[in-house]
XYZ file of C-alpha atoms in Angstrom:
738
model
C 0.000 0.000 0.000
C 1.608 3.336 -1.040
C 1.681 6.328 1.248
C 0.132 8.672 -1.331
C -2.456 8.192 -4.044
C -2.123 11.202 -6.312
C -5.294 11.632 -8.365
C -4.807 13.761 -11.480
C -7.908 14.646 -13.557
C -6.840 15.503 -17.113
C -8.622 17.571 -19.745
C -7.126 19.748 -22.506
C -3.771 20.346 -20.825
C -1.381 18.645 -23.229
C 1.015 21.598 -23.032
C 1.354 21.303 -19.258
C 0.769 17.618 -18.544
C 4.334 16.362 -18.853
C 5.606 19.018 -16.474
C 2.913 18.061 -13.972
C 3.669 14.326 -14.106
C 7.431 14.849 -14.022
C 7.101 16.984 -10.899
C 5.469 13.994 -9.170
C 7.518 11.109 -10.525
C 10.844 12.879 -9.964
C 10.157 13.522 -6.278
C 12.802 12.230 -3.883
C 9.976 10.518 -1.981
C 8.860 7.586 -4.124
C 6.197 5.734 -2.091
C 3.314 6.861 -4.266
C 0.919 5.962 -7.026
C -0.493 8.235 -9.702
C -4.073 7.714 -10.817
C -4.483 9.785 -13.954
C -8.069 10.221 -15.121
C -8.389 11.093 -18.804
C -11.673 13.008 -18.828
C -12.228 12.241 -22.511
C -9.706 14.926 -23.419
C -9.918 15.788 -27.157
C -6.194 16.579 -27.497
C -3.083 14.430 -27.002
C -3.437 14.026 -23.229
C -4.582 10.402 -23.405
C -1.534 9.343 -25.416
C 0.806 11.201 -23.039
C -0.733 9.407 -20.065
C -0.363 6.001 -21.732
C 3.269 6.794 -22.508
C 3.991 7.537 -18.833
C 2.108 4.443 -17.689
C 4.164 2.252 -20.026
C 7.443 3.393 -18.551
C 6.557 3.849 -14.867
C 4.541 1.179 -13.021
C 3.421 3.758 -10.447
C 1.190 5.419 -13.065
C -2.287 4.047 -13.717
C -4.539 5.577 -16.371
C -8.320 5.596 -16.428
C -9.847 6.699 -19.752
C -13.425 7.932 -19.278
C -15.852 7.314 -22.195
C -17.322 10.818 -21.906
C -16.396 14.145 -20.383
C -17.781 14.423 -16.851
C -16.007 17.476 -15.471
C -13.311 18.025 -12.896
C -15.198 16.921 -9.777
C -16.606 13.704 -11.203
C -13.252 12.835 -12.768
C -11.761 12.974 -9.274
C -14.599 10.778 -8.032
C -13.816 8.243 -10.741
C -10.215 8.022 -9.567
C -10.927 7.595 -5.856
C -12.111 3.924 -5.946
C -8.804 2.980 -7.573
C -6.745 4.599 -4.818
C -4.907 2.356 -2.385
C -2.740 4.892 -0.617
C -2.960 6.051 2.973
C -3.530 9.622 1.789
C -5.339 11.156 -1.184
C -3.693 14.039 -2.999
C -5.798 15.761 -5.695
C -3.401 17.441 -8.117
C -4.707 19.502 -11.023
C -2.964 18.553 -14.256
C -1.639 22.035 -15.018
C -0.086 22.473 -11.569
C 3.205 21.060 -10.299
C 4.731 19.840 -7.060
C 7.800 21.668 -5.830
C 11.019 19.668 -5.346
C 11.010 17.796 -2.048
C 7.314 18.462 -1.436
C 6.222 14.863 -0.829
C 9.123 14.196 1.524
C 8.138 17.260 3.546
C 4.469 16.208 3.595
C 5.346 12.622 4.580
C 7.598 13.813 7.397
C 4.906 16.144 8.712
C 2.292 13.379 8.623
C 4.577 11.144 10.641
C 5.354 13.979 13.046
C 1.630 14.578 13.696
C 0.632 10.882 13.842
C -1.485 10.741 10.669
C -4.062 13.538 10.951
C -7.317 13.522 8.981
C -6.145 16.466 6.858
C -2.807 18.161 6.294
C -2.897 21.693 4.850
C 0.230 22.967 3.104
C 1.289 26.171 1.383
C 1.388 27.032 -2.314
C 2.627 29.753 -4.656
C 0.850 31.182 -7.677
C 2.910 31.041 -10.852
C 1.718 33.360 -13.594
C 1.845 32.803 -17.339
C 4.090 35.854 -17.719
C 6.687 34.363 -15.357
C 5.870 35.915 -11.988
C 5.570 33.977 -8.742
C 3.635 35.065 -5.650
C 3.335 33.221 -2.367
C 0.006 32.694 -0.666
C -0.622 35.977 1.161
C -2.056 34.115 4.170
C 0.943 31.818 4.671
C 1.226 33.125 8.240
C -1.920 31.146 9.132
C 0.043 27.938 8.591
C 3.015 29.204 10.574
C 0.744 30.163 13.467
C -1.083 26.826 13.546
C 1.506 25.255 15.833
C 3.353 21.961 15.859
C 0.440 19.713 16.790
C -3.015 18.998 15.409
C -6.223 20.954 15.832
C -9.829 21.178 14.663
C -11.400 24.025 12.717
C -13.133 25.250 15.858
C -9.788 25.372 17.683
C -8.024 27.268 14.892
C -10.785 28.833 12.741
C -8.237 30.964 10.878
C -7.408 27.853 8.859
C -10.674 28.425 6.970
C -9.443 31.829 5.827
C -7.104 30.043 3.437
C -8.169 29.470 -0.137
C -10.937 26.858 0.031
C -9.618 24.535 -2.652
C -8.954 20.815 -2.717
C -5.351 20.818 -3.968
C -3.579 22.487 -1.018
C -4.284 19.532 1.257
C -3.837 15.785 1.586
C -6.630 13.657 3.083
C -6.499 10.433 5.051
C -8.267 7.998 2.756
C -9.990 6.109 5.594
C -11.437 9.397 6.864
C -12.761 10.312 3.401
C -14.339 6.889 2.910
C -15.859 6.854 6.396
C -17.527 10.236 5.847
C -18.522 9.449 2.256
C -17.135 12.664 0.799
C -17.470 13.121 -2.964
C -17.292 15.920 -5.493
C -20.476 17.359 -7.082
C -20.701 18.346 -10.746
C -20.238 21.890 -12.004
C -17.929 24.818 -11.383
C -16.679 25.550 -7.850
C -16.836 21.879 -6.957
C -14.110 22.448 -4.341
C -16.517 24.447 -2.160
C -18.921 21.614 -1.115
C -15.917 19.305 -0.654
C -13.580 21.534 1.348
C -15.977 23.059 3.867
C -17.518 19.704 4.900
C -14.087 18.071 5.078
C -12.535 20.821 7.177
C -15.503 21.125 9.521
C -15.685 17.340 10.029
C -11.980 16.694 10.564
C -11.079 16.163 14.204
C -7.336 16.334 13.598
C -5.903 18.876 11.148
C -2.200 19.613 10.751
C -0.434 22.452 8.946
C 2.795 22.538 6.976
C 4.363 25.962 6.436
C 6.056 24.994 3.186
C 5.293 25.718 -0.474
C 4.535 22.259 -1.856
C 2.601 23.201 -4.974
C 2.928 25.700 -7.798
C -0.578 26.815 -8.738
C -0.460 27.794 -12.385
C -2.417 30.899 -13.357
C -3.024 30.313 -17.052
C -3.716 33.178 -19.407
C -6.726 31.315 -20.745
C -8.383 27.937 -20.425
C -9.116 27.904 -16.679
C -12.268 28.732 -14.777
C -10.958 32.047 -13.506
C -10.408 33.368 -17.019
C -13.615 32.002 -18.573
C -16.680 34.186 -19.120
C -19.687 31.890 -18.780
C -23.064 31.318 -17.123
C -21.442 28.283 -15.500
C -20.387 30.606 -12.702
C -24.023 30.446 -11.581
C -23.089 26.988 -10.223
C -21.745 28.697 -7.121
C -25.285 28.999 -5.761
C -25.955 25.256 -5.976
C -22.577 24.500 -4.408
C -23.338 26.612 -1.339
C -26.776 25.003 -1.099
C -24.913 21.701 -0.771
C -22.714 23.137 1.975
C -25.727 24.346 3.965
C -27.493 21.007 3.454
C -24.442 19.225 4.888
C -24.391 21.492 7.957
C -28.179 21.160 8.437
C -27.803 17.377 8.515
C -25.288 17.624 11.350
C -26.641 19.569 14.332
C -23.189 19.675 15.943
C -22.072 21.961 13.093
C -24.959 24.445 13.373
C -22.729 27.069 14.987
C -20.887 27.406 11.666
C -23.952 28.719 9.813
C -23.213 32.465 10.375
C -19.642 31.972 9.214
C -20.712 30.087 6.076
C -23.428 32.662 5.397
C -20.776 35.386 5.457
C -18.390 33.361 3.263
C -21.106 32.676 0.724
C -21.973 36.368 0.403
C -18.314 37.342 0.023
C -17.638 34.608 -2.542
C -20.599 35.464 -4.739
C -19.928 39.199 -4.654
C -16.318 38.514 -5.573
C -17.431 36.585 -8.660
C -19.829 39.379 -9.589
C -17.125 42.030 -9.227
C -14.743 40.370 -11.691
C -14.975 41.844 -15.179
C -14.381 38.555 -17.025
C -16.448 36.013 -15.084
C -20.083 36.635 -16.016
C -21.619 37.810 -19.298
C -22.606 41.448 -18.814
C -26.293 40.747 -19.516
C -26.426 38.037 -16.825
C -25.021 40.026 -13.913
C -28.373 41.353 -12.705
C -29.796 37.818 -12.592
C -26.726 36.569 -10.732
C -27.137 39.350 -8.167
C -30.828 38.539 -7.628
C -30.101 34.818 -7.100
C -27.268 35.651 -4.711
C -29.508 38.006 -2.712
C -32.249 35.359 -2.526
C -29.766 32.732 -1.297
C -28.392 35.225 1.204
C -31.861 35.906 2.622
C -32.732 32.215 2.725
C -29.772 31.241 4.888
C -29.447 34.368 6.994
C -28.690 33.429 10.596
C -27.550 36.585 12.356
C -26.571 40.221 11.878
C -25.422 41.190 8.395
C -21.902 42.649 8.314
C -21.621 46.122 6.727
C -19.726 44.927 3.659
C -22.584 42.540 2.751
C -25.551 44.870 3.322
C -25.494 45.669 -0.374
C -27.216 42.285 -0.864
C -30.264 43.646 0.972
C -30.870 46.194 -1.810
C -31.357 45.869 -5.556
C -28.905 45.424 -8.407
C -29.154 49.097 -9.422
C -28.071 50.192 -5.969
C -25.215 47.665 -6.055
C -24.034 48.935 -9.433
C -24.131 52.574 -8.285
C -22.046 51.703 -5.225
C -19.530 49.915 -7.423
C -19.263 52.943 -9.711
C -18.815 55.225 -6.713
C -16.098 52.954 -5.342
C -14.253 52.996 -8.670
C -14.500 56.774 -8.802
C -13.161 56.969 -5.254
C -10.187 54.782 -6.148
C -9.435 56.954 -9.167
C -9.571 60.096 -7.014
C -7.267 58.426 -4.501
C -4.828 57.489 -7.268
C -4.781 61.031 -8.596
C -4.416 62.348 -5.064
C -1.345 60.195 -4.555
C 0.165 61.573 -7.749
C -0.517 65.107 -6.564
C 0.981 64.358 -3.138
C 4.109 62.836 -4.681
C 4.558 65.879 -6.895
C 3.956 68.130 -3.894
C 6.588 66.236 -1.907
C 9.162 66.940 -4.598
C 8.137 70.606 -4.699
C 8.243 70.859 -0.916
C 11.703 69.255 -0.884
C 12.913 71.808 -3.396
C 11.122 74.493 -1.446
C 12.870 73.555 1.778
C 16.189 73.651 -0.030
C 15.343 77.039 -1.473
C 14.064 78.302 1.888
C 17.281 77.299 3.649
C 19.750 78.012 0.870
C 20.719 81.284 2.524
C 21.017 79.675 5.953
C 24.360 78.066 6.691
C 24.690 74.307 6.796
C 24.989 72.839 10.258
C 28.615 71.655 10.418
C 27.698 69.314 13.257
C 24.846 67.450 11.587
C 25.199 64.139 9.742
C 22.394 62.143 8.113
C 22.680 58.369 7.648
C 20.761 55.735 5.731
C 21.383 52.137 4.708
C 19.744 49.622 2.386
C 16.913 51.937 1.315
C 16.217 53.227 4.825
C 15.989 49.824 6.575
C 17.860 50.728 9.756
C 21.274 51.036 11.382
C 23.161 48.634 9.135
C 26.265 48.077 7.028
C 28.977 50.649 6.357
C 26.867 53.663 7.388
C 26.300 52.040 10.790
C 30.030 51.547 11.261
C 30.758 55.181 10.345
C 27.961 56.329 12.675
C 29.424 54.346 15.587
C 32.904 55.749 14.953
C 31.545 59.297 14.722
C 29.772 58.961 18.072
C 33.079 58.000 19.647
C 35.525 60.256 17.807
C 33.286 63.228 16.998
C 30.503 63.274 19.612
C 29.750 66.904 18.755
C 28.430 65.749 15.353
C 24.772 64.889 15.696
C 23.832 61.734 13.770
C 20.282 61.280 12.457
C 19.058 58.154 10.668
C 16.464 58.112 7.892
C 14.022 55.176 8.108
C 11.188 54.356 5.771
C 8.284 53.944 8.241
C 7.231 53.684 11.888
C 7.542 49.895 11.815
C 11.203 50.178 10.861
C 11.731 52.939 13.418
C 10.513 50.633 16.199
C 13.404 48.267 15.440
C 16.122 50.886 15.845
C 18.574 50.599 18.754
C 17.600 52.641 21.826
C 18.457 56.354 21.763
C 18.855 56.420 17.974
C 17.672 59.756 16.634
C 15.720 59.250 13.433
C 13.349 60.840 10.950
C 10.799 59.215 8.686
C 11.424 59.433 4.962
C 9.628 62.380 3.286
C 8.315 63.717 6.599
C 8.601 67.452 7.428
C 11.317 66.588 9.965
C 13.215 64.694 7.243
C 13.075 67.729 4.965
C 14.281 70.047 7.747
C 17.196 67.799 8.646
C 18.339 67.104 5.092
C 18.148 70.790 4.215
C 20.678 71.691 6.948
C 22.939 68.628 7.192
C 26.577 68.843 6.156
C 27.309 65.108 5.981
C 25.308 62.438 4.147
C 26.362 58.794 4.508
C 24.524 56.109 2.548
C 25.138 52.785 0.780
C 22.203 53.342 -1.622
C 21.445 56.467 -3.630
C 19.398 59.119 -1.853
C 15.903 59.850 -3.241
C 15.729 62.170 -6.214
C 13.822 64.771 -4.188
C 16.875 65.433 -2.003
C 18.618 68.522 -3.363
C 22.363 68.660 -2.777
C 23.440 71.979 -1.324
C 26.908 73.450 -2.002
C 29.233 72.604 0.847
C 27.490 69.385 1.841
C 29.559 66.200 1.801
C 28.006 63.051 0.350
C 29.843 59.865 1.290
C 28.799 56.783 -0.648
C 29.903 53.496 0.893
C 28.464 50.992 -1.637
C 27.369 47.510 -0.545
C 30.519 45.523 -1.169
C 33.001 44.545 -3.839
C 31.292 44.166 -7.232
C 31.387 40.858 -9.093
C 28.327 41.405 -11.301
C 27.774 44.347 -13.637
C 26.494 47.521 -12.032
C 24.964 50.856 -13.098
C 26.185 52.062 -16.517
C 27.686 48.658 -17.325
C 24.123 47.306 -17.359
C 23.310 49.376 -20.431
C 24.690 46.514 -22.511
C 22.626 43.951 -20.574
C 18.972 44.838 -21.276
C 17.647 41.755 -19.494
C 19.633 42.361 -16.330
C 18.727 46.049 -16.110
C 14.984 45.294 -16.070
C 13.545 47.547 -13.396
C 16.676 49.735 -13.254
C 16.512 53.325 -14.450
C 20.221 53.716 -15.160
C 20.119 57.420 -16.218
C 18.229 58.297 -13.037
C 20.695 56.221 -11.007
C 23.590 58.208 -12.460
C 21.863 61.547 -11.908
C 21.549 60.666 -8.228
C 25.163 59.488 -8.123
C 26.201 62.923 -9.410
C 25.687 64.087 -5.818
C 28.474 61.856 -4.481
C 31.607 63.542 -3.229
C 33.406 60.428 -2.005
C 33.227 56.763 -2.914
C 34.761 54.331 -0.391
C 36.622 51.289 -1.683
C 38.317 48.257 -0.161
C 40.479 47.329 -3.149
C 41.762 48.560 -6.496
C 39.304 46.357 -8.374
C 36.406 48.323 -6.846
C 38.078 51.637 -7.716
C 38.203 50.747 -11.369
C 34.683 49.311 -11.468
C 32.995 52.293 -9.761
C 34.940 54.690 -11.991
C 33.548 52.918 -15.054
C 30.067 52.029 -13.780
C 29.404 55.497 -12.322
C 30.828 58.089 -14.752
C 30.196 60.891 -12.269
C 32.193 63.513 -10.352
C 33.463 61.965 -7.113
C 36.706 61.159 -5.356
C 37.442 57.500 -4.742
C 38.948 56.869 -1.296
C 40.973 53.814 -0.367
C 39.609 53.685 3.150
C 38.588 50.039 3.307
C 35.021 48.976 4.088
C 33.908 50.308 7.504
C 31.548 47.385 8.106
C 34.500 45.004 7.809
C 36.390 46.540 10.726
C 34.755 44.059 13.116
C 35.846 41.194 10.891
C 39.443 42.339 10.643
C 39.603 42.804 14.421
C 37.753 39.566 15.193
C 38.844 37.637 18.272
C 38.006 34.092 19.363
C 34.576 34.043 20.956
C 33.233 37.157 19.201
C 30.390 35.137 17.686
C 29.429 33.278 20.889
C 26.514 35.535 21.774
C 25.042 35.182 18.281
C 25.410 31.396 18.394
C 23.600 31.304 21.722
C 20.788 33.528 20.441
C 20.333 31.308 17.382
C 20.213 28.183 19.535
C 23.360 26.617 18.084
C 24.760 23.878 20.361
C 28.064 24.731 22.005
C 30.982 23.204 20.183
C 29.171 22.759 16.880
C 30.930 23.758 13.684
C 28.810 26.404 11.918
C 28.559 26.498 8.123
C 26.987 29.703 6.779
C 25.211 29.319 3.423
C 24.543 32.656 1.705
C 23.222 32.375 -1.876
C 22.605 35.396 -4.065
C 19.701 36.173 -6.409
C 19.609 35.275 -10.104
C 18.771 37.638 -12.946
C 17.911 34.882 -15.388
C 14.680 33.970 -13.551
C 11.815 36.265 -12.663
C 11.758 36.858 -8.943
C 15.446 36.036 -8.570
C 15.126 32.788 -6.604
C 16.498 29.457 -7.775
C 16.827 26.355 -5.597
C 20.451 25.434 -6.268
C 20.908 23.363 -3.134
C 18.852 20.688 -1.381
C 19.216 22.201 2.077
C 17.907 19.192 4.000
C 20.309 16.899 2.209
C 23.250 19.257 2.698
C 22.513 19.614 6.414
C 22.370 15.831 6.664
C 25.608 15.470 4.679
C 27.386 17.786 7.103
C 26.498 15.352 9.865
C 26.448 15.541 13.655
C 28.392 18.328 15.271
C 27.588 20.741 12.451
C 24.931 23.448 12.159
C 23.879 24.831 8.786
C 22.895 28.513 8.975
C 21.105 29.928 5.921
C 20.848 33.594 5.017
C 18.936 34.445 1.857
C 19.629 37.546 -0.174
C 17.643 40.452 1.382
C 15.642 40.924 -1.844
C 14.282 37.373 -1.443
C 13.422 37.583 2.245
C 9.741 38.436 1.723
C 9.119 36.333 -1.384
C 8.326 32.646 -1.856
C 11.951 31.528 -1.348
C 11.558 30.898 2.381
C 8.390 28.935 1.819
C 10.145 26.457 -0.466
C 11.247 24.402 2.534
C 13.498 26.796 4.446
C 10.944 27.846 7.075
C 9.827 24.260 7.603
C 13.396 22.952 7.954
C 14.091 25.704 10.482
C 11.010 24.724 12.485
C 12.138 21.109 12.538
C 15.599 22.081 13.754
C 17.419 20.749 10.696
C 19.044 24.140 10.066
C 18.861 27.758 11.192
C 17.106 30.328 8.997
C 18.997 33.542 9.796
C 17.584 35.617 6.935
C 16.001 38.069 9.372
C 19.152 38.611 11.410
C 19.805 42.351 11.098
C 23.603 42.147 11.114
C 25.232 39.875 8.571
C 28.560 40.693 10.205
C 27.354 38.931 13.359
C 26.536 35.825 11.328
C 29.955 35.835 9.720
C 31.618 36.096 13.127
C 29.493 33.202 14.406
C 30.435 30.881 11.531
C 33.408 28.636 10.850
C 33.044 28.458 7.076
C 31.114 30.113 4.261
C 29.354 28.367 1.391
C 28.094 30.725 -1.287
C 27.671 30.996 -5.015
C 28.336 34.505 -6.310
C 27.378 36.642 -3.316
C 29.517 39.710 -2.591
C 29.556 38.442 0.982
C 32.604 36.346 0.077
C 34.758 39.471 -0.329
C 33.912 40.581 3.203
C 34.180 37.100 4.691
C 37.714 36.723 3.373
C 38.813 39.206 6.060
C 38.173 36.500 8.669
C 40.633 34.163 6.961
C 38.180 31.291 7.366
C 37.397 28.698 4.674
C 35.141 29.644 1.772
C 33.607 27.156 -0.663
C 31.791 28.168 -3.865
C 28.877 26.259 -5.366
C 29.067 27.354 -8.995
C 26.796 24.915 -10.801
C 25.161 27.649 -12.925
C 28.072 30.032 -13.406
C 27.619 30.135 -17.174
C 23.981 31.164 -16.958
C 24.661 33.676 -14.189
C 27.583 35.304 -16.006
C 25.764 35.455 -19.340
C 22.562 36.926 -17.928
C 23.938 39.562 -15.567
C 27.462 40.181 -16.819
C 30.496 39.817 -14.538
C 33.801 41.627 -14.118
C 35.902 38.483 -13.786
C 35.577 34.712 -13.593
C 35.150 33.916 -9.905
C 35.583 30.205 -10.590
C 39.142 30.899 -11.790
C 39.991 33.461 -9.090
C 38.119 31.766 -6.273
C 38.596 32.282 -2.514
C 38.573 28.524 -1.988
C 37.508 25.276 -3.582
C 34.761 25.382 -6.226
C 32.039 22.722 -6.388
C 30.188 22.177 -9.643
C 27.449 20.024 -8.104
C 25.905 19.380 -4.714
C 27.609 16.007 -4.675
C 31.009 17.695 -5.081
C 30.105 20.140 -2.311
C 29.252 17.289 0.056
C 32.521 15.544 -0.819
C 34.568 18.665 -0.041
C 33.195 18.698 3.494
C 33.224 14.930 4.025
C 36.842 14.644 2.900
C 38.053 17.687 4.817
C 39.255 19.358 1.619
C 37.206 22.463 2.393
C 39.959 23.531 4.821
C 43.073 21.964 3.335
C 46.331 23.663 2.350
C 45.070 24.423 -1.151
C 42.027 26.124 0.316
C 44.305 28.290 2.466
C 46.498 29.144 -0.529
C 43.524 30.225 -2.641
C 42.103 32.266 0.219
C 45.406 34.065 0.810
C 45.581 35.177 -2.810
C 41.962 36.290 -2.743
C 42.494 38.303 0.454
C 45.562 40.006 -0.952
C 43.580 41.170 -3.971
C 40.198 42.065 -2.500
C 40.873 42.962 1.157
C 43.776 45.233 0.242
C 42.690 48.329 2.188
C 40.755 46.611 5.016
C 42.881 47.055 8.138
C 40.245 47.402 10.857
C 40.348 51.208 10.924
C 38.168 52.125 7.941
C 35.362 53.775 9.918
C 37.845 55.740 12.007
C 39.636 56.834 8.834
C 36.382 58.122 7.289
C 35.470 60.132 10.382
C 38.916 61.590 10.942
C 39.544 62.605 7.336
C 36.090 63.566 6.070
C 34.378 64.862 9.224
C 37.222 66.101 11.430
C 39.473 67.260 8.588
C 42.560 65.430 9.842
C 45.194 64.307 7.374
C 45.538 60.536 7.070
C 48.378 59.010 9.016
C 49.057 56.581 6.147
C 48.510 58.217 2.734
C 49.571 55.020 0.968
C 46.500 53.177 2.179
C 44.079 56.107 2.362
C 44.813 57.818 -0.921
C 42.373 59.008 -3.540
C 42.409 57.944 -7.154
C 42.039 60.137 -10.181
C 38.310 60.592 -10.351
C 37.495 64.332 -10.441
C 36.060 65.596 -7.164
C 33.813 68.585 -6.679
C 35.665 71.721 -5.680
C 36.485 71.988 -2.023
C 36.187 68.294 -1.211
C 39.497 66.841 -2.404
C 40.640 66.210 1.167
C 43.114 63.462 0.308
C 45.944 63.555 -2.153
C 45.373 61.817 -5.465
C 47.337 58.688 -6.198
């Protein structure tokens, strides 16, 4: 008896069917059977199914003599199922890698619940991917099992059949089956979820829900959408037959009203001439099953269709006014910013005021944070003010950190008077640079991939980048900080602007250069890493050759297992991927199970580097900083060709690597198992890399910036703190040119 019976109804999906079946049959977890139901598909689906059945004994095909629809096709497959759990997979969707293993492990962990609900991501025909916006409901469900009454938020998730697996004995005992028609998931899912005594949740994206441009229910204009009324009648009939579920009637009444109004509001669901009839039937159904007060958002169903339509038109007009108002406010913000500059242009700059920002106003981080700390110690008379993007970010600032909110009146007052501006991202275009102000740009690390003007020859990679605007903002720079000669040359070429390049080193790397044994102990303790464990930090970067930037290059569970006892794998995703679907593709679930540590939200990446014993990365700029620790670095470069071709790179990192290079996960595992990751060759490669890319990092970069640029002192070592020949604005060439 297999663990999973995966029932796949098939109709007119020949372009997607192979991808669907491959995603199942290529899973690392193999204890499964596929029951493919050919719903009399008129295209080549039947032949594709027979082909798969011939070559894989786990696939069984049922050819129906006539088309019966999605729900009844699933019903036809259920009697053939022999697995412990039923998994209904639509034939244009796909399982994510490792999904069945994660589901099987969670079922075992929760002692075979009636239903397991997992997460999904929408994948759009144009290439976008978006995670379920209510994924937090799964994360908040806890480690054990529950009923719908104990965790009613579980019903806020999309009420569909394919984001769950069902214990087959439970389904057979209750006699659940799918009705005909559209929205057949509704009278299946509500009865199942309300009847289940033991529900478990898995906070992991296990399924990619394909949003087709055409050919699915959501993009079909038809009277078949009227089926929704019959489907909710079935739900209410089920509840009426079970007195113990009567308390759910108000909730279902509310859901029904919301669902029907949502269908009515969509432009492409119902024929225009049928919308009034649909409204009348919805209102009648709403009155019939009313069982309590009507919430304000549904009171429109107590009036007529004309009133509903007028309210919809008013709402659209209100949204348009709001949109125009936002445009006016944005334009006014720019004018106000210029006005503040004009108002204060005759007032002297405050020589003791410095404004800081990092990573698009995300807090006290990176190089600006290091300069800020040094200024507080060496130049306490200089007032430091941080720019943050919103109140939520402000709440995370360290105590006693003076701050202003971006584009607020206080922000405009401060930026109009400040002498010093320190940032690792360009300031907003509305900030007008006053003569005499000093803009210090720290960058975000040593560049490997093409940046700024170099992207003009890479149209795919510069998608979303306004390079001319980027350069106009960079025209405000006075100083550009660098850690090595490579960066000098790159920034000179990538930013053809007027600035002076300073060989100060990277201020954020001072803590790495000065690292002492035990510096990372507090971070290890906070992350729950066992004392004495060897810590491997895995820090992948984003990819430009896929929309969204995330690619699963490494099976994290397998790698953590390969490292073995006495090791802890710590994972830090690229900040641009932190809020996307990347963490839902297994990372959050592996963290919950204690197989690794997800440190993506750790504010200081320097702390993570100090807490680690080795770095595994692909092409992340983190490697240039990490080299200052003189600890082993291993590269996983299995897609270097694609990465280099899509984004453009300044040199071949696989030839000038900071350590051993693995071309596959198997090679990566071997490097650690054999001990080669820290052998003499690794040390030799790292020494050469450090000499080239950590050239000016000596642990005093932040001090050097404050003393030379804020206090006006001459550098004690001009050889390491010299400027290169990039023209500076008059009055700011503090250091001698090299």
